[in-house]
Short mmCIF file of C-alpha atoms in Angstrom, two decimals:
data_model
loop_
_atom_site.label_atom_id
_atom_site.label_comp_id
_atom_site.label_asym_id
_atom_site.label_seq_id
_atom_site.Cartn_x
_atom_site.Cartn_y
_atom_site.Cartn_z
CA MET A 385 0.49 -0.88 -26.59
CA GLU A 386 3.96 0.10 -27.60
CA ILE A 387 6.92 -1.59 -26.00
CA ALA A 388 8.34 1.67 -24.60
CA PHE A 389 5.11 2.24 -22.67
CA VAL A 390 5.35 -1.21 -21.08
CA ILE A 391 8.98 -0.65 -20.12
CA GLU A 392 8.13 2.80 -18.72
CA LYS A 393 5.34 1.41 -16.52
CA PHE A 394 7.49 -1.53 -15.45
CA VAL A 395 10.34 0.73 -14.36
CA PHE A 396 7.95 3.11 -12.63
CA ILE A 397 6.18 0.39 -10.66
CA THR A 398 9.51 -1.14 -9.66
CA VAL A 399 10.70 2.25 -8.43
CA ILE A 400 7.49 2.78 -6.42
CA PHE A 401 7.76 -0.69 -4.84
CA ALA A 402 11.40 -0.10 -3.98
CA LEU A 403 10.55 3.30 -2.54
CA SER A 404 7.72 2.00 -0.37
CA LEU A 405 9.89 -0.84 0.92
CA LEU A 406 12.73 1.60 1.63
CA VAL A 407 10.40 3.99 3.46
CA ALA A 408 8.91 1.10 5.44
CA MET A 409 12.41 -0.13 6.30
CA TYR A 410 13.51 3.22 7.61
CA SER A 411 10.17 3.72 9.38
CA THR A 412 11.23 0.92 11.73
CA LEU A 413 14.35 2.91 12.60
CA ALA A 414 12.34 6.13 12.81
CA GLU A 415 9.88 4.46 15.16
CA ARG A 416 12.64 3.46 17.54
CA LYS A 417 14.37 6.83 17.30
CA ILE A 418 11.11 8.73 17.91
CA ALA A 419 10.21 6.45 20.80
CA ALA A 420 13.63 7.16 22.26
CA PHE A 421 13.20 10.89 21.74
CA LEU A 422 9.78 10.93 23.40
CA GLN A 423 11.02 8.86 26.33
CA ASP A 424 14.25 10.85 26.70
CA ARG A 425 16.54 7.99 25.63
CA VAL A 426 19.19 7.72 22.90
CA GLY A 427 17.74 4.87 20.85
CA PRO A 428 19.67 2.55 18.49
CA ASN A 429 23.05 4.14 17.73
CA ARG A 430 25.52 1.28 17.26
CA ALA A 431 25.08 0.11 13.65
CA GLY A 432 26.61 2.78 11.43
CA PRO A 433 26.63 6.53 12.03
CA GLY A 434 23.73 7.38 14.33
CA GLY A 435 22.28 3.87 13.90
CA MET A 436 21.78 4.34 10.13
CA PHE A 437 22.27 0.65 9.31
CA GLN A 438 20.04 -0.67 12.09
CA PRO A 439 17.21 -1.71 9.65
CA LEU A 440 19.73 -3.77 7.63
CA ALA A 441 20.92 -5.48 10.80
CA ASP A 442 17.32 -6.18 11.80
CA GLY A 443 16.56 -7.59 8.34
CA VAL A 444 19.59 -9.89 8.40
CA LYS A 445 18.60 -11.04 11.88
CA MET A 446 15.06 -11.85 10.70
CA PHE A 447 16.33 -13.82 7.70
CA LEU A 448 18.87 -15.84 9.64
CA LYS A 449 16.71 -16.84 12.61
CA GLU A 450 15.39 -20.37 12.90
CA GLU A 451 12.06 -20.88 11.25
CA ILE A 452 9.50 -22.82 13.26
CA ILE A 453 6.22 -24.12 11.86
CA PRO A 454 4.03 -25.63 14.60
CA THR A 455 3.20 -29.32 13.99
CA GLU A 456 -0.51 -28.88 14.66
CA SER A 457 -0.81 -25.90 12.34
CA ASN A 458 -2.20 -25.84 8.83
CA LYS A 459 1.08 -25.53 6.90
CA PHE A 460 -0.14 -24.01 3.66
CA LEU A 461 -2.32 -21.38 5.31
CA PHE A 462 0.37 -20.73 7.91
CA ILE A 463 2.68 -19.62 5.10
CA ALA A 464 -0.10 -17.95 3.09
CA GLY A 465 -1.02 -15.60 5.98
CA PRO A 466 2.07 -13.38 6.05
CA SER A 467 2.40 -13.55 2.25
CA LEU A 468 -1.14 -12.21 1.86
CA ALA A 469 -0.51 -9.54 4.47
CA ILE A 470 2.48 -8.14 2.64
CA LEU A 471 0.87 -8.52 -0.80
CA THR A 472 -2.23 -6.51 0.11
CA ALA A 473 -0.04 -3.91 1.78
CA CYS A 474 1.98 -3.43 -1.42
CA ILE A 475 -0.80 -3.25 -4.05
CA GLY A 476 -2.51 -0.26 -2.43
CA SER A 477 0.01 2.18 -3.89
CA ALA A 478 -1.02 1.41 -7.50
CA VAL A 479 -3.55 4.24 -7.87
CA ILE A 480 -1.79 7.02 -5.95
CA PRO A 481 -0.64 9.90 -8.16
CA TRP A 482 2.91 10.69 -7.07
CA GLY A 483 3.34 13.84 -9.15
CA GLN A 484 2.39 15.84 -12.23
CA ASP A 485 3.31 14.50 -15.66
CA ILE A 486 7.06 14.70 -15.95
CA GLN A 487 9.32 15.25 -18.98
CA LEU A 488 12.12 12.70 -18.97
CA PHE A 489 14.37 11.76 -21.93
CA GLY A 490 12.00 13.54 -24.31
CA ARG A 491 8.95 11.56 -23.13
CA THR A 492 6.00 12.69 -21.01
CA ILE A 493 5.59 10.21 -18.19
CA ALA A 494 2.59 10.06 -15.84
CA LEU A 495 3.75 9.59 -12.27
CA GLN A 496 0.94 7.15 -11.46
CA ALA A 497 0.84 3.41 -12.07
CA THR A 498 -2.75 3.52 -13.33
CA ASP A 499 -5.53 6.11 -13.26
CA ILE A 500 -8.64 3.93 -13.01
CA ASN A 501 -11.85 5.90 -12.63
CA VAL A 502 -12.80 4.09 -9.41
CA GLY A 503 -9.48 4.82 -7.69
CA ILE A 504 -10.87 5.57 -4.21
CA LEU A 505 -12.99 2.44 -4.22
CA TYR A 506 -9.95 0.41 -5.27
CA ILE A 507 -8.07 1.64 -2.21
CA PHE A 508 -11.09 0.88 -0.06
CA GLY A 509 -11.20 -2.66 -1.49
CA VAL A 510 -7.52 -3.26 -0.82
CA VAL A 511 -7.96 -2.02 2.74
CA SER A 512 -10.83 -4.45 3.29
CA LEU A 513 -8.69 -7.32 1.94
CA GLY A 514 -5.89 -6.48 4.36
CA VAL A 515 -7.56 -8.35 7.20
CA TYR A 516 -7.37 -11.75 5.45
CA GLY A 517 -3.63 -12.10 5.99
CA ILE A 518 -4.05 -11.62 9.73
CA MET A 519 -7.14 -13.82 9.97
CA ILE A 520 -5.70 -16.72 7.98
CA GLY A 521 -2.36 -16.53 9.76
CA GLY A 522 -4.00 -16.36 13.18
CA TRP A 523 -6.34 -19.26 12.51
CA ALA A 524 -3.74 -21.50 10.87
CA SER A 525 -1.41 -21.17 13.88
CA ASN A 526 -3.83 -23.35 15.87
CA ASN A 527 -3.24 -21.32 19.02
CA LYS A 528 -5.99 -19.72 21.07
CA PHE A 529 -4.15 -16.44 21.52
CA SER A 530 -3.51 -16.20 17.79
CA LEU A 531 -7.17 -16.95 17.10
CA MET A 532 -8.29 -14.29 19.57
CA GLY A 533 -5.98 -11.79 17.88
CA ALA A 534 -7.29 -12.73 14.44
CA ILE A 535 -10.90 -12.38 15.54
CA ARG A 536 -10.21 -9.02 17.14
CA ALA A 537 -8.52 -7.86 13.96
CA ALA A 538 -11.48 -8.96 11.84
CA SER A 539 -14.15 -7.31 13.96
CA GLN A 540 -12.10 -4.15 14.35
CA ASN A 541 -11.47 -3.85 10.61
CA ILE A 542 -15.11 -4.42 9.72
CA SER A 543 -16.29 -1.89 12.31
CA TYR A 544 -13.94 0.86 11.22
CA GLU A 545 -14.41 0.29 7.49
CA ILE A 546 -17.95 1.66 7.79
CA PRO A 547 -17.13 5.17 9.11
CA MET A 548 -14.17 5.24 6.72
CA GLY A 549 -16.45 4.57 3.76
CA LEU A 550 -18.97 7.13 5.00
CA SER A 551 -16.29 9.81 5.35
CA ILE A 552 -15.19 9.05 1.79
CA ILE A 553 -18.80 9.54 0.60
CA ALA A 554 -18.82 13.06 2.11
CA LEU A 555 -15.53 13.75 0.35
CA LEU A 556 -17.00 12.57 -2.96
CA LEU A 557 -19.86 15.06 -2.58
CA VAL A 558 -17.21 17.79 -2.66
CA THR A 559 -14.97 16.37 -5.40
CA ASN A 560 -17.56 14.81 -7.74
CA SER A 561 -14.99 12.27 -8.92
CA LEU A 562 -13.71 8.86 -7.88
CA SER A 563 -10.42 9.20 -9.72
CA LEU A 564 -7.53 10.11 -7.44
CA LYS A 565 -5.83 12.06 -10.25
CA ASP A 566 -8.91 14.31 -10.63
CA ILE A 567 -9.17 14.79 -6.88
CA VAL A 568 -5.56 15.91 -6.65
CA GLU A 569 -5.86 18.22 -9.67
CA GLN A 570 -8.87 19.93 -8.06
CA GLN A 571 -6.79 20.82 -5.00
CA HIS A 572 -4.38 22.85 -7.13
CA GLY A 573 -2.34 25.34 -5.12
CA PHE A 574 -3.78 25.65 -1.65
CA GLN A 575 -7.44 24.56 -2.16
CA TRP A 576 -6.93 21.44 -0.07
CA ASN A 577 -9.91 19.26 0.76
CA VAL A 578 -9.11 19.34 4.47
CA PHE A 579 -10.48 22.91 4.58
CA TYR A 580 -13.80 21.73 3.10
CA GLN A 581 -13.96 18.42 4.99
CA PRO A 582 -12.31 18.90 8.42
CA LEU A 583 -14.66 16.49 10.21
CA GLY A 584 -14.41 13.94 7.41
CA PHE A 585 -10.64 14.10 7.62
CA LEU A 586 -10.68 13.50 11.38
CA ILE A 587 -12.92 10.45 10.98
CA PHE A 588 -10.74 9.14 8.16
CA LEU A 589 -7.61 9.64 10.27
CA VAL A 590 -9.02 7.72 13.24
CA CYS A 591 -10.16 4.91 10.93
CA ALA A 592 -6.73 4.80 9.27
CA PHE A 593 -5.19 4.21 12.70
CA ALA A 594 -7.66 1.38 13.31
CA GLU A 595 -7.19 -0.21 9.87
CA THR A 596 -3.40 -0.28 10.18
CA ASN A 597 -3.68 -1.76 13.72
CA ARG A 598 -1.63 1.05 15.21
CA THR A 599 -1.84 2.17 18.84
CA PRO A 600 -4.33 3.10 20.34
CA PHE A 601 -6.11 0.47 18.23
CA ASP A 602 -3.49 -2.30 18.32
CA LEU A 603 -5.70 -4.79 20.17
CA PRO A 604 -5.03 -7.65 17.68
CA GLU A 605 -1.44 -7.78 18.96
CA CYS A 606 -2.13 -6.66 22.50
CA GLU A 607 0.79 -8.28 24.33
CA THR A 608 -0.56 -7.75 27.83
CA GLU A 609 -3.58 -9.96 27.13
CA LEU A 610 -2.71 -12.13 24.13
CA VAL A 611 1.04 -12.94 24.40
CA GLY A 612 1.80 -11.65 20.89
CA GLY A 613 -1.64 -11.59 19.31
CA TYR A 614 -2.13 -13.05 15.84
CA HIS A 615 1.60 -13.59 15.27
CA THR A 616 2.34 -15.46 18.51
CA GLU A 617 3.42 -18.64 16.67
CA TYR A 618 5.42 -16.90 13.97
CA SER A 619 9.17 -16.71 13.84
CA SER A 620 11.91 -15.63 11.46
CA MET A 621 11.02 -13.72 8.27
CA LYS A 622 7.32 -14.68 8.43
CA LEU A 623 7.05 -12.63 11.61
CA GLY A 624 9.12 -10.00 9.81
CA PHE A 625 6.55 -9.91 6.98
CA PHE A 626 3.71 -9.29 9.42
CA LEU A 627 5.58 -6.48 11.15
CA PHE A 628 6.81 -5.06 7.85
CA ALA A 629 3.29 -5.11 6.36
CA GLU A 630 2.20 -2.80 9.17
CA TYR A 631 4.84 -0.25 8.19
CA ILE A 632 3.98 -0.47 4.49
CA ASN A 633 0.31 -0.03 5.39
CA MET A 634 1.24 3.03 7.38
CA PHE A 635 3.14 4.46 4.41
CA VAL A 636 0.31 3.79 1.96
CA SER A 637 -2.39 5.17 4.24
CA SER A 638 -0.26 8.27 4.88
CA ALA A 639 0.02 8.70 1.12
CA VAL A 640 -3.75 8.26 0.72
CA MET A 641 -4.52 10.83 3.41
CA ALA A 642 -2.03 13.30 1.93
CA THR A 643 -3.60 12.74 -1.51
CA LEU A 644 -7.25 12.91 -0.51
CA TYR A 645 -7.18 15.71 2.05
CA PHE A 646 -3.83 17.53 1.92
CA GLY A 647 -3.50 18.28 -1.77
CA GLY A 648 -1.11 15.47 -2.74
CA TYR A 649 1.75 17.03 -4.68
CA ASN A 650 0.16 20.52 -4.67
CA TYR A 651 1.64 23.36 -2.67
CA PRO A 652 1.05 27.13 -2.62
CA GLY A 653 2.93 28.90 -5.39
CA MET A 654 3.47 25.74 -7.43
CA ASP A 655 2.75 27.44 -10.79
CA PHE A 656 5.56 29.91 -10.16
CA MET A 657 7.98 27.17 -9.20
CA ASN A 658 6.96 25.03 -12.18
CA ASN A 659 7.71 27.94 -14.55
CA LEU A 660 11.02 28.50 -12.85
CA LEU A 661 12.19 24.89 -12.78
CA GLY A 662 10.78 23.59 -16.07
CA PRO A 663 8.87 20.38 -16.85
CA THR A 664 11.45 17.99 -15.37
CA PHE A 665 12.36 19.45 -12.02
CA GLY A 666 9.01 21.12 -11.26
CA PRO A 667 7.09 17.82 -10.92
CA LEU A 668 10.04 16.35 -9.03
CA LEU A 669 9.70 19.17 -6.49
CA GLY A 670 5.97 18.38 -6.24
CA MET A 671 6.83 14.74 -5.58
CA GLY A 672 9.22 15.89 -2.87
CA VAL A 673 6.42 17.94 -1.30
CA LEU A 674 4.15 14.89 -1.33
CA PHE A 675 6.83 12.87 0.42
CA ILE A 676 7.27 15.60 3.06
CA LYS A 677 3.53 15.36 3.77
CA ILE A 678 3.74 11.55 3.93
CA PHE A 679 6.63 11.70 6.37
CA ALA A 680 4.71 14.18 8.51
CA PHE A 681 1.81 11.71 8.70
CA ILE A 682 4.15 8.81 9.51
CA PHE A 683 5.67 10.93 12.29
CA PHE A 684 2.15 11.61 13.55
CA PHE A 685 1.37 7.87 13.61
CA MET A 686 4.46 7.30 15.75
CA TRP A 687 3.88 10.31 17.96
CA VAL A 688 0.42 8.98 18.82
CA ARG A 689 1.77 5.49 19.44
CA TRP A 690 4.19 6.68 22.10
CA THR A 691 1.75 9.13 23.69
CA ILE A 692 -1.66 7.51 24.01
CA PRO A 693 -2.37 4.22 25.81
CA ARG A 694 -4.30 1.37 24.22
CA PHE A 695 -8.12 1.32 24.31
CA ARG A 696 -10.08 -1.35 26.10
CA TYR A 697 -11.97 -3.57 23.66
CA ASP A 698 -15.47 -2.32 24.54
CA GLN A 699 -14.23 1.28 24.30
CA LEU A 700 -12.94 0.52 20.82
CA MET A 701 -16.31 -0.83 19.69
CA ASN A 702 -18.21 2.04 21.33
CA LEU A 703 -16.03 4.60 19.59
CA GLY A 704 -16.50 2.90 16.22
CA TRP A 705 -20.23 2.24 16.28
CA LYS A 706 -21.66 4.89 18.61
CA VAL A 707 -19.45 7.89 17.91
CA LEU A 708 -17.77 7.67 14.52
CA ILE A 709 -20.65 6.28 12.45
CA PRO A 710 -23.26 8.86 13.64
CA LEU A 711 -20.67 11.62 13.19
CA ALA A 712 -19.86 10.42 9.68
CA ILE A 713 -23.55 10.30 8.74
CA ALA A 714 -24.08 13.81 10.14
CA ASN A 715 -21.09 14.91 8.09
CA ILE A 716 -22.66 13.51 4.91
CA VAL A 717 -25.99 15.27 5.58
CA LEU A 718 -24.27 18.57 6.36
CA THR A 719 -22.05 18.34 3.30
CA GLY A 720 -25.08 17.52 1.16
CA ILE A 721 -27.04 20.52 2.42
CA VAL A 722 -24.13 22.92 1.97
CA THR A 723 -23.39 21.57 -1.52
CA ALA A 724 -27.04 22.03 -2.51
CA LEU A 725 -27.09 25.58 -1.13
CA VAL A 726 -23.84 26.56 -2.87
CA ASN A 727 -24.97 25.13 -6.20
CA GLY A 728 -28.31 26.99 -5.85
CA PHE A 729 -30.45 23.84 -5.72
CA MET B 24 -6.83 -12.41 -26.54
CA SER B 25 -9.85 -11.28 -24.56
CA GLN B 26 -11.78 -14.43 -25.53
CA SER B 27 -9.08 -16.83 -24.41
CA LEU B 28 -8.77 -14.81 -21.22
CA PHE B 29 -12.49 -15.24 -20.70
CA TYR B 30 -12.25 -19.03 -21.12
CA LEU B 31 -9.36 -19.19 -18.69
CA ILE B 32 -11.20 -17.15 -16.04
CA ALA B 33 -14.44 -19.06 -16.62
CA PHE B 34 -12.56 -22.32 -16.14
CA LEU B 35 -11.05 -21.00 -12.92
CA SER B 36 -14.47 -19.85 -11.64
CA ILE B 37 -15.99 -23.28 -12.16
CA PHE B 38 -12.91 -25.06 -10.84
CA PHE B 39 -12.84 -23.09 -7.59
CA SER B 40 -16.60 -23.25 -7.07
CA LEU B 41 -16.36 -27.05 -7.39
CA LEU B 42 -13.59 -27.00 -4.80
CA VAL B 43 -15.90 -25.04 -2.49
CA ILE B 44 -18.29 -28.00 -2.53
CA PHE B 45 -15.77 -30.83 -2.43
CA THR B 46 -13.39 -29.71 0.32
CA LYS B 47 -14.06 -31.22 3.71
CA ASN B 48 -12.73 -28.37 5.83
CA PRO B 49 -15.28 -25.51 6.04
CA VAL B 50 -12.59 -22.84 6.41
CA HIS B 51 -10.94 -24.04 3.18
CA SER B 52 -14.37 -23.95 1.55
CA VAL B 53 -14.77 -20.30 2.46
CA LEU B 54 -11.29 -19.47 1.19
CA TYR B 55 -12.11 -21.14 -2.16
CA LEU B 56 -15.35 -19.17 -2.26
CA ILE B 57 -13.33 -15.97 -1.84
CA ILE B 58 -11.17 -16.95 -4.83
CA THR B 59 -14.35 -17.71 -6.80
CA PHE B 60 -15.64 -14.20 -6.06
CA PHE B 61 -12.31 -12.81 -7.16
CA THR B 62 -12.68 -14.50 -10.55
CA PHE B 63 -16.16 -12.92 -10.79
CA THR B 64 -14.52 -9.53 -10.27
CA ILE B 65 -12.24 -10.26 -13.23
CA HIS B 66 -15.31 -11.21 -15.31
CA TYR B 67 -16.88 -7.83 -14.55
CA ILE B 68 -13.69 -6.03 -15.54
CA LEU B 69 -13.65 -7.97 -18.83
CA LEU B 70 -17.22 -6.75 -19.38
CA ASN B 71 -16.02 -3.14 -18.81
CA ALA B 72 -18.23 -2.86 -15.72
CA GLN B 73 -15.62 -1.34 -13.44
CA PHE B 74 -18.00 -0.12 -10.77
CA LEU B 75 -19.73 -3.48 -10.42
CA ALA B 76 -16.31 -5.16 -10.30
CA ILE B 77 -15.03 -3.00 -7.47
CA VAL B 78 -18.30 -3.21 -5.53
CA ASN B 79 -18.27 -7.00 -5.84
CA PHE B 80 -14.68 -6.85 -4.60
CA ILE B 81 -15.49 -4.67 -1.57
CA VAL B 82 -18.85 -6.12 -0.54
CA TYR B 83 -18.44 -9.83 -1.23
CA MET B 84 -14.71 -10.37 -0.83
CA GLY B 85 -14.03 -7.65 1.71
CA ALA B 86 -17.08 -7.74 3.98
CA ILE B 87 -19.40 -10.73 3.63
CA MET B 88 -16.70 -13.37 3.33
CA VAL B 89 -14.79 -11.88 6.28
CA LEU B 90 -17.94 -12.42 8.36
CA PHE B 91 -18.30 -16.00 7.07
CA LEU B 92 -14.70 -16.73 7.92
CA PHE B 93 -15.15 -15.05 11.30
CA VAL B 94 -18.09 -17.27 12.25
CA LEU B 95 -16.47 -20.47 10.97
CA MET B 96 -13.26 -19.77 12.88
CA LEU B 97 -15.27 -19.31 16.07
CA LEU B 98 -17.24 -22.51 15.53
CA ASN B 99 -14.10 -24.46 14.59
CA LEU B 100 -16.01 -27.27 12.89
CA ASN B 101 -14.25 -30.54 12.21
CA LYS B 102 -15.14 -34.04 11.16
CA ASP B 103 -15.81 -35.32 14.67
CA ALA B 104 -18.43 -32.67 15.29
CA GLU B 105 -20.31 -33.52 12.10
CA PRO B 106 -23.52 -35.40 12.95
CA ALA B 107 -23.87 -38.82 11.27
CA LYS B 108 -26.75 -38.85 8.79
CA SER B 109 -29.11 -41.79 8.48
CA ASN B 110 -29.18 -43.94 5.32
CA LEU B 111 -32.69 -42.82 4.46
CA LEU B 112 -31.53 -39.19 4.31
CA LYS B 113 -28.59 -40.18 2.10
CA ILE B 114 -30.84 -42.04 -0.38
CA ALA B 115 -33.27 -39.11 -0.44
CA GLY B 116 -30.37 -36.78 -1.13
CA VAL B 117 -29.12 -38.90 -4.04
CA VAL B 118 -32.61 -39.07 -5.60
CA ALA B 119 -33.15 -35.31 -5.24
CA GLY B 120 -29.72 -34.58 -6.69
CA MET B 121 -30.35 -36.85 -9.68
CA CYS B 122 -33.70 -35.16 -10.34
CA LEU B 123 -32.00 -31.75 -10.32
CA LEU B 124 -29.27 -33.02 -12.67
CA VAL B 125 -31.83 -34.44 -15.16
CA THR B 126 -33.81 -31.18 -15.09
CA LEU B 127 -30.67 -29.10 -15.64
CA VAL B 128 -29.38 -31.26 -18.50
CA GLY B 129 -32.85 -31.26 -20.11
CA SER B 130 -33.18 -27.50 -19.91
CA VAL B 131 -29.68 -26.94 -21.28
CA LYS B 132 -30.47 -29.26 -24.20
CA ALA B 133 -33.70 -27.37 -24.89
CA LEU B 134 -31.88 -24.05 -25.11
CA ASN B 135 -30.95 -22.50 -28.41
CA VAL B 136 -27.76 -20.56 -28.83
CA SER B 137 -28.79 -16.96 -28.32
CA ASN B 138 -27.53 -14.09 -30.40
CA PRO B 139 -24.77 -12.10 -28.73
CA VAL B 140 -26.21 -9.05 -26.98
CA VAL B 141 -24.80 -5.79 -28.31
CA LEU B 142 -24.97 -2.91 -25.85
CA ASN B 143 -26.00 0.48 -27.21
CA ASN B 144 -23.47 2.08 -24.95
CA PRO B 145 -20.39 -0.05 -24.19
CA ASN B 146 -19.41 2.32 -21.38
CA LEU B 147 -22.62 1.64 -19.44
CA GLY B 148 -20.69 0.02 -16.60
CA LEU B 149 -18.68 3.13 -15.73
CA VAL B 150 -19.67 4.91 -12.52
CA LYS B 151 -21.05 8.06 -14.12
CA ASN B 152 -23.36 6.29 -16.60
CA LEU B 153 -24.47 3.73 -14.07
CA GLY B 154 -25.36 6.46 -11.57
CA LYS B 155 -27.37 8.37 -14.18
CA VAL B 156 -29.32 5.27 -15.17
CA LEU B 157 -29.95 4.28 -11.57
CA PHE B 158 -31.17 7.69 -10.45
CA ASN B 159 -33.21 8.55 -13.55
CA GLU B 160 -34.76 5.46 -15.08
CA PHE B 161 -34.71 3.11 -12.09
CA LEU B 162 -35.14 5.50 -9.17
CA LEU B 163 -38.18 3.77 -7.66
CA PRO B 164 -36.78 0.21 -7.65
CA PHE B 165 -33.51 1.58 -6.30
CA GLU B 166 -35.20 3.35 -3.39
CA ILE B 167 -37.43 0.36 -2.65
CA SER B 168 -34.45 -2.01 -2.51
CA SER B 169 -32.70 0.39 -0.14
CA LEU B 170 -35.79 0.30 2.11
CA LEU B 171 -35.68 -3.48 1.98
CA LEU B 172 -32.06 -3.46 3.14
CA LEU B 173 -32.91 -1.03 5.92
CA SER B 174 -35.73 -3.23 7.20
CA ALA B 175 -33.39 -6.25 7.11
CA MET B 176 -30.90 -4.27 9.20
CA VAL B 177 -33.52 -3.26 11.75
CA GLY B 178 -34.70 -6.88 11.91
CA ALA B 179 -31.17 -8.13 12.54
CA VAL B 180 -30.70 -5.66 15.39
CA LEU B 181 -34.04 -6.71 16.90
CA LEU B 182 -33.10 -10.39 16.70
CA ALA B 183 -29.72 -9.73 18.28
CA LYS B 184 -31.29 -8.00 21.28
CA LYS B 185 -32.16 -10.56 23.90
CA GLU B 186 -35.28 -8.87 25.25
CA ALA B 187 -37.00 -6.88 22.56
#
């Protein structure tokens, strides 16, 4: 391992972390602006031009507020909860390919932190770890509302992981690879997986909403029943971490959906543009296209949040176990039959 | 490099699995067990068995331990709720434990150092090779174990229903 390679990866990972934090930061502003737009209000517009510096003001507020740790709580786990939540949110982006290999300063650089050959499963594993932060935090608070929120989060995550995994299996029947880089390369141009797996994509989308605890699946923090849900006892930046982890999760799952089903950095006519722009700016354009797709998904997350009311808990479980899982299994069988027919047995 | 890494991870595995036994609080025990499983994942990666590593990660750390934690949080066990055991049970436990210890030490002493196993194909643990082996050479055992899991699932559903 040459030293330049290590430096290259280090810089790249730092840039990706900074980018995801920046996107998450401005998602909070976007959420408020979109909510305002949908409800015919103005939204935050005092800090900076058009409210541009609102996230900074919110961050400073979070840092400066008084920090309260309940006496009856388990101190170590109380602090470990939000730390785990934000850690698992951040490590998901490690296997996402952000663009084609790029020529910079006379070196060819892969725009992906690591291309492990079980990339999809890695993401799946990180998603399944995400619930620990909420569970540990909710339990350590020693508050019944927090505990209820934590338990709801756990059962919801476990229930929706199953259809998510099943929809990924159907996708794998089409792609024949677990590596995200391969999957993106196969969707070159306009051969996006969403055209081959429309049902699988829908199931994955619904499950992504449930795994990130977004409305209509935000029962773990359902304020009408549980005060604040799993973060009732949290204050200051620890509360900030929990809220921030949700936005990072939203960013990462948008990136995963764009990569798996919407062609990642591919767009129609990309060969022509790559020839025109050369090996430095061509991949950069592809990266820009990927980010446009990610922002579209983030907008969709917010659009749904301010449109659709929250489910009741039994409706949530019915949807997960009685609708999504049978649909996902039917999708696998159908995909299998079609694949066998196309390949001529 | 890789050998010293192995010793470090092996030490951590044993350390955390001991903590699982010696902590009083059951929730802490489960959390230590999760860390122990995580060190197992690292062992698999060191053995170049990426698929096994990630499956261990998803199934044990991501699913089974979440359920354990879930149940323990609902029960909320603490020291007051623990039933006091009689002295006879304690003595029996000590005797049984000693017998197990003597057997284990004896069998370890009787062992010879085995030759290191050299795999014909060091990439056996990758998904593609593992799938080929599973679905060609070991198809029957694989299908039978899947049937076993299915019957366990059906049994669990039956037990959970109040009036079957």
